[in-house]
Amino acid sequence: MINVMLSSVSNLPKLNKLRKLELSDNRISGGLEVLAERTPSLTHLNLSGNKIKDINTLEPLKKLLNLRSLDLFNCEVTNLNDYRDSMFKLLPQLTYLDGYDQDDQEAPDSDVEGDGLEDDEEDDEEEENEDVEEEDEDDEEEGEFDALDEEDEDELDGEDEEEEDDDSEDDDEDDEDEEECKEIDQGQKRKRTQEDDGEEDTEDDE
């Protein structure tokens, strides 16, 4: 919320997981106890360019136990004598004040931009790994089902082949029966013709 003419943070919603809050170039002069109540996980707070004049105004920030970086550039409070020493005493949890630590070592870019981003990336990686593991498990289950399906298909194919063999055997038996019947019929016809011939011969003799 940079340069949006804020004069108070009293209407800030409760954001328990918020780690970085940008409030620079506004008109805030106090009421910072709201931050401790509604954004307890803050690690980075930028209040530069606001109307903060004395150190006591910043005392409520002591309750932000995770606060590592605080920026107060262009606030009148930075013109006070022993400003930096007083602030590090007031807020011992601070690592960086206005981009520098107590030994005047500049904060790395990752700390200036906001801590917690790496944690978020790690969380994202863990979620991706979990998704990959779940996909692998699903693939394994699908593979098992496919294998079972193949076995079932093989069994069905085997049964079909057996049925076909049985059918072919039945067809062969039927063919054999038909041939036997034909042979019997032919034999009977031959006997009849022989008998007829015999009768004709006896008639001729008479």
CSV table of C-alpha atoms in Angstrom, one decimal:
chain,number,residue,atom,x,y,z
A,1,MET,CA,0.0,0.0,0.0
A,2,ILE,CA,2.5,2.5,-1.2
A,3,ASN,CA,1.6,6.2,-1.6
A,4,VAL,CA,-2.2,5.7,-1.1
A,5,MET,CA,-2.6,8.6,1.3
A,6,LEU,CA,-3.0,6.4,4.4
A,7,SER,CA,-3.1,8.3,7.6
A,8,SER,CA,-4.0,5.2,9.8
A,9,VAL,CA,-3.8,1.4,9.7
A,10,SER,CA,-6.7,0.9,12.0
A,11,ASN,CA,-8.8,-0.7,9.2
A,12,LEU,CA,-6.1,-3.2,8.3
A,13,PRO,CA,-7.7,-6.7,8.3
A,14,LYS,CA,-6.2,-9.6,10.3
A,15,LEU,CA,-3.5,-11.2,8.2
A,16,ASN,CA,-1.8,-13.8,10.4
A,17,LYS,CA,0.5,-15.1,7.7
A,18,LEU,CA,1.6,-11.8,6.2
A,19,ARG,CA,5.4,-11.4,6.3
A,20,LYS,CA,6.1,-8.3,4.3
A,21,LEU,CA,4.1,-5.0,4.4
A,22,GLU,CA,4.8,-1.9,2.3
A,23,LEU,CA,3.4,1.3,3.8
A,24,SER,CA,5.9,3.8,2.4
A,25,ASP,CA,5.0,7.4,1.3
A,26,ASN,CA,1.8,7.7,3.3
A,27,ARG,CA,0.7,10.0,6.2
A,28,ILE,CA,1.0,7.5,9.1
A,29,SER,CA,2.0,9.2,12.3
A,30,GLY,CA,1.0,6.5,14.9
A,31,GLY,CA,-1.4,3.7,15.8
A,32,LEU,CA,1.2,1.0,15.0
A,33,GLU,CA,-0.2,-1.3,17.8
A,34,VAL,CA,-2.7,-2.5,15.2
A,35,LEU,CA,0.2,-4.1,13.2
A,36,ALA,CA,1.2,-6.2,16.2
A,37,GLU,CA,-2.4,-7.3,16.7
A,38,ARG,CA,-3.3,-8.1,13.1
A,39,THR,CA,-0.1,-9.0,11.4
A,40,PRO,CA,1.9,-10.9,14.0
A,41,SER,CA,4.1,-12.8,11.5
A,42,LEU,CA,5.6,-9.7,9.9
A,43,THR,CA,9.3,-10.0,9.1
A,44,HIS,CA,9.7,-6.9,6.9
A,45,LEU,CA,8.0,-3.5,7.4
A,46,ASN,CA,8.5,-0.4,5.3
A,47,LEU,CA,7.3,2.8,6.9
A,48,SER,CA,9.6,5.1,5.0
A,49,GLY,CA,8.3,8.5,3.9
A,50,ASN,CA,5.7,8.7,6.7
A,51,LYS,CA,5.1,11.3,9.5
A,52,ILE,CA,6.8,9.4,12.3
A,53,LYS,CA,8.6,11.9,14.5
A,54,ASP,CA,9.7,10.1,17.7
A,55,ILE,CA,10.9,6.7,18.8
A,56,ASN,CA,8.1,6.1,21.3
A,57,THR,CA,5.7,5.9,18.3
A,58,LEU,CA,7.5,2.8,17.2
A,59,GLU,CA,7.4,1.0,20.6
A,60,PRO,CA,4.4,-1.2,19.7
A,61,LEU,CA,6.6,-2.9,17.1
A,62,LYS,CA,8.3,-4.7,20.0
A,63,LYS,CA,5.4,-7.2,19.9
A,64,LEU,CA,6.4,-8.1,16.3
A,65,LEU,CA,8.8,-10.8,17.5
A,66,ASN,CA,9.6,-12.0,13.9
A,67,LEU,CA,10.4,-8.5,12.6
A,68,ARG,CA,13.9,-8.6,11.0
A,69,SER,CA,13.9,-5.5,8.7
A,70,LEU,CA,12.4,-2.1,9.3
A,71,ASP,CA,12.7,0.9,6.9
A,72,LEU,CA,12.1,4.5,8.1
A,73,PHE,CA,13.8,6.5,5.3
A,74,ASN,CA,12.6,10.1,5.1
A,75,CYS,CA,10.8,10.0,8.4
A,76,GLU,CA,11.6,12.7,10.9
A,77,VAL,CA,12.6,10.2,13.5
A,78,THR,CA,15.7,9.4,11.5
A,79,ASN,CA,17.1,12.8,12.3
A,80,LEU,CA,17.2,12.2,16.1
A,81,ASN,CA,20.6,11.8,17.8
A,82,ASP,CA,21.6,8.1,18.4
A,83,TYR,CA,18.6,7.1,16.2
A,84,ARG,CA,20.1,3.8,15.1
A,85,ASP,CA,21.4,2.7,18.5
A,86,SER,CA,18.1,3.6,20.1
A,87,MET,CA,16.1,1.6,17.6
A,88,PHE,CA,18.3,-1.5,17.9
A,89,LYS,CA,17.8,-1.3,21.7
A,90,LEU,CA,14.1,-0.8,21.4
A,91,LEU,CA,13.7,-3.6,18.9
A,92,PRO,CA,16.4,-6.2,19.7
A,93,GLN,CA,14.8,-8.7,17.2
A,94,LEU,CA,15.8,-6.4,14.3
A,95,THR,CA,18.6,-7.5,12.0
A,96,TYR,CA,18.4,-4.6,9.5
A,97,LEU,CA,17.3,-1.0,10.0
A,98,ASP,CA,17.0,1.1,6.8
A,99,GLY,CA,18.8,-1.6,4.9
A,100,TYR,CA,21.9,-1.9,7.2
A,101,ASP,CA,22.6,-4.0,10.3
A,102,GLN,CA,24.3,-2.8,13.5
A,103,ASP,CA,27.7,-3.1,11.9
A,104,ASP,CA,26.6,-1.0,9.0
A,105,GLN,CA,26.6,-4.1,6.7
A,106,GLU,CA,24.1,-3.7,3.9
A,107,ALA,CA,21.3,-6.2,3.8
A,108,PRO,CA,21.4,-8.7,0.9
A,109,ASP,CA,18.7,-8.2,-1.8
A,110,SER,CA,16.7,-11.2,-0.6
A,111,ASP,CA,16.3,-9.6,2.9
A,112,VAL,CA,15.5,-6.2,1.5
A,113,GLU,CA,12.8,-7.7,-0.8
A,114,GLY,CA,11.3,-9.7,1.9
A,115,ASP,CA,12.0,-12.8,3.8
A,116,GLY,CA,9.7,-15.8,3.5
A,117,LEU,CA,9.9,-15.9,-0.3
A,118,GLU,CA,12.4,-18.8,-0.1
A,119,ASP,CA,10.1,-20.6,2.4
A,120,ASP,CA,7.2,-20.1,0.0
A,121,GLU,CA,9.3,-21.6,-2.8
A,122,GLU,CA,10.3,-24.5,-0.7
A,123,ASP,CA,6.6,-25.1,0.2
A,124,ASP,CA,5.7,-25.0,-3.5
A,125,GLU,CA,8.5,-27.5,-4.3
A,126,GLU,CA,7.3,-29.8,-1.5
A,127,GLU,CA,3.7,-29.6,-2.9
A,128,GLU,CA,5.0,-30.3,-6.4
A,129,ASN,CA,7.0,-33.3,-5.1
A,130,GLU,CA,3.9,-34.6,-3.3
A,131,ASP,CA,1.9,-34.2,-6.5
A,132,VAL,CA,4.5,-36.1,-8.5
A,133,GLU,CA,4.5,-38.9,-5.9
A,134,GLU,CA,0.7,-39.0,-6.0
A,135,GLU,CA,0.9,-39.2,-9.8
A,136,ASP,CA,3.4,-42.0,-9.6
A,137,GLU,CA,1.2,-43.9,-7.3
A,138,ASP,CA,-1.7,-43.4,-9.6
A,139,ASP,CA,0.4,-44.6,-12.5
A,140,GLU,CA,1.4,-47.7,-10.6
A,141,GLU,CA,-2.3,-48.4,-9.7
A,142,GLU,CA,-3.3,-47.9,-13.4
A,143,GLY,CA,-0.4,-50.3,-14.4
A,144,GLU,CA,-1.7,-52.9,-12.0
A,145,PHE,CA,-5.2,-52.5,-13.3
A,146,ASP,CA,-3.9,-52.7,-16.9
A,147,ALA,CA,-2.0,-55.9,-16.0
A,148,LEU,CA,-5.1,-57.4,-14.5
A,149,ASP,CA,-7.2,-56.4,-17.5
A,150,GLU,CA,-4.6,-58.1,-19.8
A,151,GLU,CA,-4.7,-61.3,-17.7
A,152,ASP,CA,-8.5,-61.3,-17.9
A,153,GLU,CA,-8.4,-60.8,-21.6
A,154,ASP,CA,-5.9,-63.6,-22.0
A,155,GLU,CA,-8.1,-65.9,-19.9
A,156,LEU,CA,-11.1,-64.9,-22.0
A,157,ASP,CA,-9.2,-65.5,-25.2
A,158,GLY,CA,-8.1,-68.9,-23.9
A,159,GLU,CA,-11.7,-69.8,-23.1
A,160,ASP,CA,-12.8,-68.6,-26.5
A,161,GLU,CA,-10.1,-70.7,-28.1
A,162,GLU,CA,-11.2,-73.8,-26.1
A,163,GLU,CA,-14.8,-73.2,-27.1
A,164,GLU,CA,-13.8,-72.9,-30.7
A,165,ASP,CA,-11.9,-76.2,-30.4
A,166,ASP,CA,-14.9,-77.8,-28.9
A,167,ASP,CA,-17.1,-76.5,-31.6
A,168,SER,CA,-14.7,-77.7,-34.3
A,169,GLU,CA,-14.6,-81.2,-32.7
A,170,ASP,CA,-18.4,-81.2,-32.6
A,171,ASP,CA,-18.4,-80.2,-36.3
A,172,ASP,CA,-16.0,-83.0,-37.1
A,173,GLU,CA,-18.2,-85.6,-35.3
A,174,ASP,CA,-21.3,-84.3,-37.1
A,175,ASP,CA,-19.5,-84.7,-40.4
A,176,GLU,CA,-18.5,-88.2,-39.5
A,177,ASP,CA,-22.1,-89.1,-38.6
A,178,GLU,CA,-23.3,-87.7,-41.9
A,179,GLU,CA,-20.8,-89.7,-43.8
A,180,GLU,CA,-21.8,-92.9,-42.0
A,181,CYS,CA,-25.5,-92.2,-42.7
A,182,LYS,CA,-24.6,-91.7,-46.4
A,183,GLU,CA,-22.7,-95.0,-46.5
A,184,ILE,CA,-25.7,-96.8,-44.9
A,185,ASP,CA,-28.1,-95.3,-47.3
A,186,GLN,CA,-25.9,-96.3,-50.2
A,187,GLY,CA,-25.6,-99.9,-48.9
A,188,GLN,CA,-29.4,-100.1,-48.6
A,189,LYS,CA,-29.8,-98.9,-52.1
A,190,ARG,CA,-27.4,-101.4,-53.4
A,191,LYS,CA,-29.3,-104.2,-51.6
A,192,ARG,CA,-32.5,-103.1,-53.1
A,193,THR,CA,-31.2,-103.0,-56.6
A,194,GLN,CA,-29.7,-106.5,-56.2
A,195,GLU,CA,-33.1,-107.8,-55.0
A,196,ASP,CA,-34.9,-106.1,-57.9
A,197,ASP,CA,-32.4,-107.7,-60.3
A,198,GLY,CA,-33.0,-111.1,-58.7
A,199,GLU,CA,-36.7,-110.8,-59.1
A,200,GLU,CA,-36.4,-109.8,-62.7
A,201,ASP,CA,-34.2,-112.9,-63.4
A,202,THR,CA,-36.8,-115.3,-61.8
A,203,GLU,CA,-39.5,-113.8,-64.0
A,204,ASP,CA,-37.5,-114.3,-67.1
A,205,ASP,CA,-36.9,-118.0,-66.2
A,206,GLU,CA,-40.5,-118.6,-65.8
